[in-house]
Short mmCIF file of C-alpha atoms in Angstrom, two decimals:
data_model
loop_
_atom_site.label_atom_id
_atom_site.label_comp_id
_atom_site.label_asym_id
_atom_site.label_seq_id
_atom_site.Cartn_x
_atom_site.Cartn_y
_atom_site.Cartn_z
CA MET A 81 -63.37 7.47 -45.70
CA GLY A 82 -60.03 9.16 -45.59
CA PRO A 83 -58.98 12.64 -46.81
CA SER A 84 -58.02 11.18 -50.20
CA SER A 85 -61.50 10.01 -50.77
CA VAL A 86 -63.31 13.26 -50.34
CA ASN A 87 -64.19 14.45 -53.98
CA ALA A 88 -67.35 16.74 -53.49
CA PRO A 89 -68.46 19.28 -50.87
CA LEU A 90 -69.90 17.76 -47.86
CA PRO A 91 -73.68 18.85 -47.51
CA PHE A 92 -72.97 20.40 -44.13
CA PRO A 93 -70.08 20.81 -41.81
CA THR A 94 -68.78 17.34 -40.69
CA TYR A 95 -66.43 15.87 -38.45
CA ILE A 96 -64.65 12.67 -38.99
CA LEU A 97 -62.73 10.49 -36.69
CA GLU A 98 -60.88 7.71 -38.25
CA ARG A 99 -58.36 4.97 -37.04
CA GLY A 100 -55.05 4.97 -38.48
CA ASP A 101 -52.15 2.57 -37.91
CA SER A 102 -51.35 1.38 -34.44
CA ASN A 103 -54.59 2.58 -33.06
CA SER A 104 -53.90 6.41 -33.89
CA TRP A 105 -56.70 8.81 -34.69
CA THR A 106 -57.12 11.52 -37.05
CA LEU A 107 -59.76 14.24 -36.65
CA SER A 108 -60.94 15.75 -39.87
CA PHE A 109 -63.18 18.81 -40.59
CA GLY A 110 -64.92 19.27 -43.90
CA GLY A 111 -68.05 20.79 -45.39
CA GLY A 112 -69.35 24.06 -46.46
CA PRO A 113 -69.84 25.99 -49.77
CA GLU A 114 -66.42 24.89 -51.15
CA PRO A 115 -64.65 21.58 -50.65
CA ARG A 116 -61.86 21.63 -47.95
CA LEU A 117 -60.57 19.16 -45.40
CA GLU A 118 -58.33 19.78 -42.60
CA THR A 119 -56.90 17.18 -40.22
CA ALA A 120 -55.42 16.97 -36.81
CA GLN A 121 -53.49 14.16 -35.66
CA VAL A 122 -54.42 13.16 -32.18
CA GLY A 123 -51.48 10.66 -31.67
CA ASN A 124 -50.99 7.03 -31.20
CA ASN A 125 -50.25 7.06 -27.40
CA SER A 126 -53.10 8.98 -26.14
CA SER A 127 -54.79 6.87 -23.51
CA LEU A 128 -57.55 9.57 -23.39
CA TRP A 129 -58.54 8.80 -27.08
CA THR A 130 -57.91 5.14 -27.11
CA GLN A 131 -60.02 4.63 -24.12
CA ALA A 132 -62.66 7.15 -25.32
CA LEU A 133 -63.18 5.92 -28.86
CA GLY A 134 -61.18 2.87 -29.50
CA ARG A 135 -62.51 -0.01 -27.19
CA GLU A 136 -65.69 -1.56 -26.26
CA ARG A 137 -67.10 1.22 -24.08
CA GLY A 138 -70.69 1.00 -25.01
CA ALA A 139 -72.84 3.74 -26.55
CA CYS A 140 -71.89 7.29 -26.29
CA SER A 141 -74.32 9.67 -24.37
CA PHE A 142 -74.80 13.44 -24.80
CA LYS A 143 -77.11 13.11 -21.65
CA GLY A 144 -74.85 15.28 -19.56
CA LEU A 145 -74.36 18.20 -21.98
CA ALA A 146 -78.09 18.23 -22.90
CA ARG A 147 -79.47 18.06 -19.42
CA ARG A 148 -76.91 20.18 -17.68
CA GLU A 149 -76.28 23.04 -20.20
CA ARG A 150 -79.46 22.93 -22.30
CA GLY A 151 -82.34 22.08 -19.97
CA ASP A 152 -84.93 19.96 -22.18
CA LEU A 153 -83.32 20.78 -25.33
CA SER A 154 -81.93 17.67 -27.49
CA ALA A 155 -78.21 17.18 -27.78
CA ALA A 156 -78.23 18.01 -31.52
CA ALA A 157 -79.82 21.69 -30.58
CA SER A 158 -77.04 22.26 -28.13
CA PHE A 159 -74.57 22.32 -31.02
CA GLN A 160 -76.39 25.41 -32.74
CA ALA A 161 -74.58 28.11 -30.90
CA LEU A 162 -70.98 27.21 -31.85
CA GLN A 163 -69.35 28.71 -34.97
CA ASP A 164 -66.22 28.07 -37.14
CA PRO A 165 -63.39 30.03 -35.55
CA TRP A 166 -61.38 29.51 -38.71
CA ASP A 167 -63.66 31.61 -40.96
CA PRO A 168 -65.99 34.04 -39.29
CA ASP A 169 -67.34 35.25 -42.68
CA ARG A 170 -68.39 31.90 -43.71
CA PRO A 171 -72.19 31.86 -44.05
CA ARG A 172 -74.20 29.65 -41.44
CA LEU A 173 -75.38 26.46 -42.95
CA SER A 174 -78.32 24.49 -41.62
CA ALA A 175 -78.33 20.79 -41.29
CA PRO A 176 -81.22 18.47 -41.61
CA ALA A 177 -82.98 17.93 -38.28
CA VAL A 178 -81.46 15.27 -36.30
CA GLU A 179 -83.96 13.30 -34.23
CA GLU A 180 -82.62 12.35 -30.82
CA PRO A 181 -82.70 8.59 -30.53
CA PRO A 182 -84.01 6.86 -27.22
CA GLY A 183 -81.68 5.96 -24.57
CA ASP A 184 -78.05 7.21 -24.43
CA ALA A 185 -77.11 6.86 -28.00
CA CYS A 186 -75.38 10.10 -29.48
CA PRO A 187 -77.26 11.51 -32.35
CA GLY A 188 -75.32 11.30 -35.60
CA LEU A 189 -72.65 8.97 -34.16
CA GLN A 190 -72.22 5.12 -34.25
CA PRO A 191 -71.85 3.36 -30.99
CA CYS A 192 -68.24 3.67 -29.70
CA PRO A 193 -66.98 0.30 -30.46
CA GLY A 194 -65.36 0.05 -33.83
CA HIS A 195 -65.13 2.98 -36.17
CA PRO A 196 -67.03 5.87 -34.81
CA GLY A 197 -68.20 7.16 -38.42
CA PRO A 198 -69.03 10.80 -39.09
CA ALA A 199 -70.63 13.17 -36.58
CA ALA A 200 -72.81 15.80 -38.30
CA VAL A 201 -73.33 19.07 -36.41
CA ARG A 202 -75.22 22.31 -37.37
CA ASP A 203 -72.69 24.61 -37.44
CA ALA A 204 -68.95 24.67 -38.39
CA MET A 205 -66.55 24.16 -35.51
CA HIS A 206 -62.86 23.90 -34.79
CA PRO A 207 -61.80 20.15 -34.44
CA LEU A 208 -60.32 20.82 -31.26
CA LEU A 209 -63.62 22.03 -29.83
CA LEU A 210 -64.78 18.34 -30.24
CA LEU A 211 -63.21 17.97 -26.82
CA TYR A 212 -66.01 20.21 -25.55
CA LEU A 213 -68.66 18.39 -27.46
CA LEU A 214 -68.15 14.93 -26.19
CA PRO A 215 -68.98 14.94 -22.55
CA CYS A 216 -70.93 11.72 -23.75
CA VAL A 217 -67.55 9.76 -23.91
CA SER A 218 -66.98 8.21 -20.72
CA GLY A 219 -63.25 8.34 -20.96
CA LEU A 220 -63.01 12.11 -21.04
CA PRO A 221 -62.89 14.44 -17.91
CA PHE A 222 -66.25 15.16 -16.43
CA TYR A 223 -68.16 17.97 -17.56
CA ASN A 224 -70.86 19.87 -15.61
CA GLY A 225 -70.77 23.50 -16.15
CA PHE A 226 -67.20 23.79 -16.12
CA TYR A 227 -64.49 21.94 -18.26
CA TYR A 228 -61.38 20.55 -16.46
CA SER A 229 -58.27 19.16 -18.23
CA LYS A 230 -57.30 15.61 -17.36
CA PRO A 231 -55.03 15.41 -14.36
CA ASN A 232 -52.09 13.27 -14.40
CA GLY A 233 -52.58 9.91 -12.89
CA TRP A 234 -56.42 9.57 -13.49
CA ASN A 235 -57.39 6.02 -13.98
CA LEU A 236 -60.16 6.00 -16.61
CA GLY A 237 -60.88 2.41 -16.45
CA ASN A 238 -59.73 -1.04 -15.75
CA GLY A 239 -57.89 -1.56 -19.17
CA HIS A 240 -60.82 -3.57 -20.65
CA GLY A 241 -63.09 -0.82 -21.94
CA GLU A 242 -65.39 -0.87 -19.30
CA GLY A 243 -67.47 2.36 -18.68
CA VAL A 244 -66.86 4.43 -15.73
CA PHE A 245 -70.07 3.15 -14.03
CA ASN A 246 -70.58 -0.45 -14.95
CA GLY A 247 -72.83 -1.70 -12.48
CA VAL A 248 -71.68 0.46 -9.92
CA ARG A 249 -74.02 3.12 -8.15
CA LEU A 250 -72.99 6.51 -6.66
CA VAL A 251 -75.00 7.23 -3.45
CA VAL A 252 -75.12 10.56 -1.71
CA GLU A 253 -76.19 10.75 1.96
CA THR A 254 -77.59 13.97 3.61
CA PRO A 255 -79.70 14.18 6.87
CA GLU A 256 -83.55 14.19 6.44
CA GLU A 257 -84.12 16.34 9.49
CA THR A 258 -83.75 20.15 9.37
CA LEU A 259 -80.66 21.50 11.02
CA PHE A 260 -81.31 24.52 13.43
CA SER A 261 -78.63 27.07 14.47
CA TYR A 262 -78.49 30.77 15.49
CA ARG A 263 -76.85 33.84 14.09
CA GLY A 264 -73.13 34.09 14.46
CA ALA A 265 -72.61 30.36 15.02
CA ASN A 266 -70.69 27.99 12.97
CA VAL A 267 -72.77 25.07 11.63
CA THR A 268 -71.71 21.89 9.62
CA LEU A 269 -74.14 20.70 6.79
CA PRO A 270 -73.34 16.84 6.76
CA CYS A 271 -72.94 15.25 3.26
CA HIS A 272 -71.26 11.79 2.48
CA TYR A 273 -71.17 9.55 -0.44
CA HIS A 274 -70.18 6.01 -1.11
CA TYR A 275 -70.52 3.38 -3.98
CA GLU A 276 -72.53 0.44 -4.25
CA PRO A 277 -70.74 -2.02 -4.62
CA ALA A 278 -67.90 -0.47 -2.65
CA LEU A 279 -64.83 0.48 -4.74
CA LEU A 280 -61.38 -0.67 -3.94
CA SER A 281 -59.40 2.54 -5.00
CA PRO A 282 -60.42 6.00 -4.43
CA ARG A 283 -61.76 8.07 -7.51
CA PRO A 284 -61.59 11.74 -8.27
CA VAL A 285 -64.74 13.59 -7.91
CA ARG A 286 -66.01 17.28 -8.06
CA ILE A 287 -68.18 18.50 -5.23
CA LYS A 288 -70.61 21.45 -5.67
CA TRP A 289 -72.58 22.98 -2.92
CA TRP A 290 -75.33 25.67 -3.80
CA LYS A 291 -78.18 27.11 -2.09
CA LEU A 292 -81.57 26.49 -3.74
CA SER A 293 -83.86 29.38 -4.88
CA GLU A 294 -86.38 30.38 -2.01
CA ASN A 295 -89.65 32.44 -3.02
CA GLY A 296 -88.31 33.68 -6.36
CA ALA A 297 -84.69 34.36 -5.42
CA PRO A 298 -82.16 33.31 -7.62
CA GLU A 299 -79.94 30.12 -6.76
CA GLN A 300 -76.49 30.76 -5.26
CA ASP A 301 -73.35 29.01 -5.74
CA VAL A 302 -71.79 28.47 -2.36
CA LEU A 303 -68.56 26.16 -3.25
CA VAL A 304 -67.03 24.06 -5.70
CA ALA A 305 -64.11 21.77 -4.84
CA ILE A 306 -61.74 19.14 -6.95
CA GLY A 307 -59.41 17.45 -4.63
CA LEU A 308 -57.67 20.08 -2.35
CA ARG A 309 -58.62 22.97 -4.56
CA HIS A 310 -61.71 24.84 -3.24
CA ARG A 311 -63.45 27.86 -4.56
CA SER A 312 -66.50 29.82 -2.74
CA PHE A 313 -68.66 32.34 -4.10
CA GLY A 314 -70.38 35.73 -3.32
CA ASP A 315 -71.39 36.27 0.28
CA TYR A 316 -70.12 32.97 1.30
CA ARG A 317 -66.45 33.75 0.32
CA GLY A 318 -64.29 33.36 3.34
CA ARG A 319 -67.05 31.82 5.44
CA VAL A 320 -67.26 28.27 4.05
CA CYS A 321 -65.06 25.40 3.62
CA LEU A 322 -65.34 21.68 2.80
CA ARG A 323 -65.04 19.48 5.86
CA GLN A 324 -63.36 16.12 4.95
CA ASP A 325 -62.61 14.50 8.37
CA ARG A 326 -63.63 11.12 7.20
CA GLU A 327 -63.26 9.36 4.04
CA ARG A 328 -65.69 10.35 1.36
CA GLU A 329 -67.17 13.23 3.43
CA VAL A 330 -67.90 16.43 1.80
CA SER A 331 -69.75 18.43 4.40
CA LEU A 332 -70.01 22.08 4.05
CA GLN A 333 -69.01 24.29 7.14
CA ILE A 334 -70.48 27.74 7.30
CA GLY A 335 -69.04 30.37 9.63
CA ASP A 336 -70.62 33.31 11.14
CA LEU A 337 -74.17 32.49 10.36
CA ARG A 338 -76.31 35.37 9.01
CA PRO A 339 -79.96 35.54 8.97
CA GLU A 340 -80.20 35.27 5.11
CA ASP A 341 -78.13 32.05 5.38
CA TYR A 342 -81.25 30.04 6.24
CA GLY A 343 -82.74 27.71 3.41
CA ARG A 344 -82.15 24.55 1.40
CA TYR A 345 -78.64 23.68 0.38
CA ARG A 346 -77.72 20.93 -2.19
CA CYS A 347 -74.67 18.77 -2.11
CA GLU A 348 -73.80 17.45 -5.51
CA VAL A 349 -71.12 14.87 -6.11
CA ILE A 350 -69.88 14.34 -9.78
CA ASP A 351 -67.85 11.30 -10.87
CA GLY A 352 -67.29 11.39 -14.54
CA LEU A 353 -70.80 11.68 -16.31
CA GLU A 354 -72.64 10.40 -13.21
CA ASP A 355 -73.86 12.83 -10.46
CA GLU A 356 -75.97 12.41 -7.40
CA SER A 357 -77.16 14.93 -4.95
CA GLY A 358 -78.87 15.43 -1.54
CA LEU A 359 -80.67 18.28 0.29
CA VAL A 360 -79.84 19.73 3.61
CA GLU A 361 -82.26 22.20 5.17
CA LEU A 362 -80.84 24.94 7.69
CA GLU A 363 -83.12 26.84 9.85
CA LEU A 364 -81.86 29.67 12.09
CA ARG A 365 -83.60 30.18 15.41
CA GLY A 366 -85.36 33.37 15.36
CA VAL A 367 -88.51 35.37 16.02
CA VAL A 368 -91.25 36.65 13.65
CA PHE A 369 -92.64 40.24 14.43
CA PRO A 370 -94.99 42.59 12.78
CA TYR A 371 -93.70 45.91 11.81
CA GLN A 372 -95.41 48.93 10.23
CA HIS A 373 -94.39 52.34 9.00
CA PRO A 374 -93.83 55.00 11.87
CA GLN A 375 -96.79 57.17 10.37
CA GLY A 376 -99.36 54.32 10.43
CA ARG A 377 -100.76 51.12 8.99
CA TYR A 378 -100.35 49.76 5.55
CA LEU A 379 -97.86 52.41 4.13
CA LEU A 380 -95.07 50.05 3.01
CA ASN A 381 -94.45 48.66 -0.52
CA PHE A 382 -92.41 45.48 -0.92
CA ARG A 383 -89.16 47.46 -1.42
CA GLU A 384 -89.82 49.70 1.61
CA ALA A 385 -90.93 46.75 3.62
CA GLN A 386 -87.45 44.96 2.79
CA ARG A 387 -85.65 48.06 3.96
CA ALA A 388 -87.71 48.62 6.96
CA CYS A 389 -86.90 45.01 8.37
CA GLU A 390 -83.17 45.50 7.39
CA GLU A 391 -83.14 48.58 9.46
CA GLN A 392 -84.41 46.74 12.47
CA ASP A 393 -81.58 44.10 12.35
CA ALA A 394 -83.93 41.52 10.57
CA VAL A 395 -85.21 40.40 7.08
CA VAL A 396 -88.58 39.76 5.53
CA ALA A 397 -90.00 36.61 6.98
CA SER A 398 -90.87 33.78 4.76
CA PHE A 399 -94.09 31.76 4.83
CA GLU A 400 -92.53 28.86 6.67
CA GLN A 401 -91.30 31.17 9.45
CA LEU A 402 -94.79 33.02 9.71
CA PHE A 403 -96.48 29.56 9.81
CA ARG A 404 -94.18 28.37 12.56
CA ALA A 405 -94.74 31.52 14.62
CA TRP A 406 -98.49 30.96 14.08
CA GLU A 407 -98.05 27.58 15.53
CA GLU A 408 -96.34 28.96 18.45
CA GLY A 409 -99.19 31.43 19.10
CA LEU A 410 -98.72 34.59 16.97
CA ASP A 411 -101.93 36.29 16.41
CA TRP A 412 -102.28 39.50 14.24
CA CYS A 413 -104.85 41.08 12.28
CA ASN A 414 -102.98 43.38 10.27
CA ALA A 415 -101.78 42.04 6.74
CA GLY A 416 -98.00 42.13 6.05
CA TRP A 417 -95.64 41.32 3.30
CA LEU A 418 -93.80 38.00 3.26
CA GLN A 419 -90.60 37.19 1.39
CA ASP A 420 -92.38 36.00 -1.72
CA ALA A 421 -94.21 39.08 -2.13
CA SER A 422 -97.51 37.60 -0.88
CA VAL A 423 -99.46 39.22 1.73
CA GLN A 424 -100.64 37.25 4.79
CA TYR A 425 -101.57 37.40 8.37
CA PRO A 426 -101.70 34.70 11.43
CA VAL A 427 -104.82 34.27 13.26
CA THR A 428 -105.19 31.89 16.32
CA LEU A 429 -108.43 33.10 17.70
CA ALA A 430 -111.28 33.63 14.90
CA ARG A 431 -113.04 36.94 15.44
CA GLN A 432 -115.05 39.37 13.36
CA PRO A 433 -112.34 41.94 12.51
CA CYS A 434 -109.97 39.19 11.39
CA GLY A 435 -111.81 37.64 8.63
CA GLY A 436 -114.88 36.88 10.45
CA LEU A 437 -116.12 34.03 12.89
CA GLY A 438 -116.84 31.68 10.13
CA LEU A 439 -113.10 31.06 9.10
CA ALA A 440 -111.02 28.57 11.11
CA PRO A 441 -107.82 29.69 12.73
CA GLY A 442 -104.70 29.85 10.47
CA VAL A 443 -102.66 31.95 8.30
CA ARG A 444 -104.93 33.98 6.09
CA SER A 445 -103.54 34.91 2.54
CA TYR A 446 -104.28 37.82 0.20
CA GLY A 447 -102.09 36.12 -2.40
CA PRO A 448 -99.20 37.80 -4.33
CA ARG A 449 -99.40 41.53 -4.41
CA HIS A 450 -97.79 44.20 -6.82
CA ARG A 451 -94.55 44.93 -5.31
CA ARG A 452 -94.56 48.71 -6.00
CA LEU A 453 -98.29 49.73 -6.10
CA HIS A 454 -99.64 47.75 -3.03
CA ARG A 455 -98.90 48.81 0.48
CA TYR A 456 -99.27 46.90 3.75
CA ASP A 457 -97.40 46.26 6.92
CA VAL A 458 -94.46 43.60 7.00
CA PHE A 459 -93.53 40.57 9.12
CA CYS A 460 -89.95 40.50 9.88
CA PHE A 461 -87.60 37.66 11.08
CA SER A 462 -84.73 38.36 13.57
CA ALA A 463 -82.33 35.69 14.42
CA ALA A 464 -80.81 34.95 17.71
CA LEU A 465 -78.50 37.58 19.18
CA LYS A 466 -74.68 37.78 19.22
CA GLY A 467 -74.78 40.64 21.71
CA GLN A 468 -76.75 41.91 24.75
CA VAL A 469 -79.86 44.12 24.84
CA TYR A 470 -80.43 45.59 28.22
CA TYR A 471 -82.56 48.45 29.90
CA LEU A 472 -80.24 51.21 30.94
CA ASP A 473 -80.91 52.36 34.38
CA HIS A 474 -80.99 56.30 34.34
CA PRO A 475 -81.88 58.82 36.87
CA GLU A 476 -84.53 60.40 34.72
CA LYS A 477 -86.60 59.74 31.62
CA LEU A 478 -84.99 60.72 28.21
CA THR A 479 -86.00 62.09 24.82
CA LEU A 480 -85.19 60.15 21.98
CA ALA A 481 -81.94 61.99 21.17
CA GLU A 482 -80.85 61.89 24.93
CA ALA A 483 -81.54 58.06 24.97
CA LYS A 484 -79.21 57.54 21.95
CA GLU A 485 -76.56 59.52 23.51
CA ALA A 486 -77.02 57.83 26.84
CA CYS A 487 -76.42 54.42 25.30
CA GLN A 488 -73.28 55.71 23.64
CA GLU A 489 -71.88 56.84 26.82
CA ASP A 490 -72.39 53.46 28.15
CA GLY A 491 -70.33 51.89 25.41
CA ALA A 492 -73.20 50.76 23.72
CA ARG A 493 -75.93 51.89 20.88
CA ILE A 494 -79.61 52.13 21.14
CA ALA A 495 -81.27 48.79 20.40
CA LYS A 496 -83.30 48.03 17.25
CA VAL A 497 -86.73 46.45 17.18
CA GLY A 498 -85.46 43.17 16.09
CA GLN A 499 -82.68 42.86 18.57
CA LEU A 500 -85.30 43.69 21.45
CA PHE A 501 -87.72 40.84 20.17
CA ALA A 502 -84.60 38.32 19.94
CA ALA A 503 -83.53 39.39 23.44
CA TRP A 504 -87.20 38.73 24.75
CA LYS A 505 -87.48 35.45 22.77
CA PHE A 506 -83.97 33.84 23.41
CA ARG A 507 -82.49 35.65 26.46
CA GLY A 508 -85.64 36.00 28.56
CA LEU A 509 -85.38 39.70 28.84
CA ASP A 510 -88.33 40.70 31.07
CA ARG A 511 -88.85 44.34 31.96
CA CYS A 512 -92.08 46.41 32.61
CA ASP A 513 -90.44 49.58 31.80
CA ALA A 514 -91.02 51.13 28.37
CA GLY A 515 -87.92 52.32 26.60
CA TRP A 516 -86.88 54.09 23.33
CA LEU A 517 -85.69 52.19 20.39
CA ALA A 518 -83.54 53.13 17.27
CA ASP A 519 -86.58 53.47 15.00
CA GLY A 520 -88.33 56.18 17.40
CA SER A 521 -90.88 53.52 18.96
CA ALA A 522 -91.17 52.92 22.64
CA ARG A 523 -91.62 49.20 23.66
CA TYR A 524 -90.88 46.70 26.60
CA PRO A 525 -90.52 43.00 26.75
CA VAL A 526 -92.53 40.60 29.13
CA VAL A 527 -91.83 37.03 29.42
CA HIS A 528 -93.90 36.71 32.88
CA PRO A 529 -97.04 38.50 32.54
CA ARG A 530 -98.10 40.23 35.79
CA PRO A 531 -100.64 42.84 37.00
CA ASN A 532 -99.77 46.51 35.95
CA CYS A 533 -97.59 44.92 33.09
CA GLY A 534 -99.84 44.76 30.08
CA PRO A 535 -102.07 41.86 28.65
CA LEU A 536 -101.85 38.41 30.31
CA GLU A 537 -99.86 36.78 27.68
CA PRO A 538 -95.92 37.25 26.98
CA GLY A 539 -94.82 39.45 24.16
CA VAL A 540 -93.19 42.79 23.26
CA ARG A 541 -95.48 45.63 24.25
CA SER A 542 -95.60 48.69 22.09
CA PHE A 543 -96.48 52.20 22.75
CA GLY A 544 -96.16 53.14 18.96
CA PHE A 545 -94.09 56.17 17.88
CA PRO A 546 -94.50 58.97 20.50
CA ASP A 547 -93.19 62.36 20.10
CA PRO A 548 -89.41 61.96 20.10
CA ARG A 549 -89.29 65.09 22.35
CA SER A 550 -91.27 63.45 25.12
CA ARG A 551 -89.48 62.51 28.38
CA ARG A 552 -91.55 59.63 29.39
CA TYR A 553 -89.43 56.80 28.49
CA GLY A 554 -86.13 55.24 29.26
CA VAL A 555 -84.01 53.26 26.71
CA TYR A 556 -83.04 49.89 25.57
CA CYS A 557 -79.36 49.62 24.61
CA TYR A 558 -77.48 46.94 22.51
CA ARG A 559 -73.79 45.96 23.19
CA PRO A 560 -72.20 43.77 20.55
CA ARG A 561 -70.02 40.95 21.57
#
């Protein structure tokens, strides 16, 4: 059907691709309340179109667009949002429902070999937008949330119309074991890919790294790359790069690790319409500690709990971190917030005040709580230190204000609770002298229990929140590196 054969209005907006002489193609648009047809010559020397539509390339697939952009919606439904830019006043027309056929066939399109036939869509669109709507065509540049023009020199096939992946499988490899690092360090998240069977010549691919959602937090884009062009996002900007020391290595290097960097990262490799990915789990070495409001027990709602941990150089602990701490012996009867807004507490020795004797040891849960209305303590997670925590030798005991001033005179600042716990856990800080901390509490760390030094197990002892004018304590200072 050519332009001269259109004698009546089309029932709904339609795109027509037809072959001219010498394998040239004409892209035509028609439909609507009044008969009209507009055409755009694509040309007769475009390897992109001839490979995409003029050879034996198998059935098209809108799998990429439907899966990546519309979730579970059909490919036909994904056309709905587009409108005709030529005439914004044209009334929207509805097309008959198009049932998505099984397999990779494109709704409303004939298989790619031979004449493609008409492609009915639900709303009017500019013909040139067909490039956006044909991620199914294996000869087009790949599409996965972004659209990239065809770089010069791309080899989109072997000249015989074979698909981009014709019996070739893309494989992405990442480590199965969890990676452990510490705050302030540089870490590399390994990721490699290869083809089965192996390809003789390299192919252009797109790389995407992102951090998966944890406990209700949104996913975070980390880095995307095509060739030598990289782009990083958000808090990762300036701290991440793609490590490509070996062929087909696309590892992610993160510098100056922060407590919030722990979690699961996905490495995705996209080649045309094919994409494969692998997971890398990163854990920061740290310590979990319970924390409560200076005025007493169970006074923090979820937002206040988050702020309290941040003020102590920590973050709200995840369930996994609390569970690992319980395995290492953490026992605490007061319930506290966790990162997913649930309230739980770890018990290693069953007893009456901690749920009763009838319950086995474990992490007890109150389940999710209202973030604003309910109030509890909080479990904080502090990663390993970059600096040094030490007890300041001073000729006399200090008030809280004097303690802060003494640390400043020593070229440091008064330590925070999370810093003291990290120094006890990872630096072996052991001292029987109680000292002021930045939040107004008085504590001391014990690695090797001994007489006149508190209970007979290691830990950070607390005197609570004494009168800040009391002169009964020394001070713990923190000097950054």
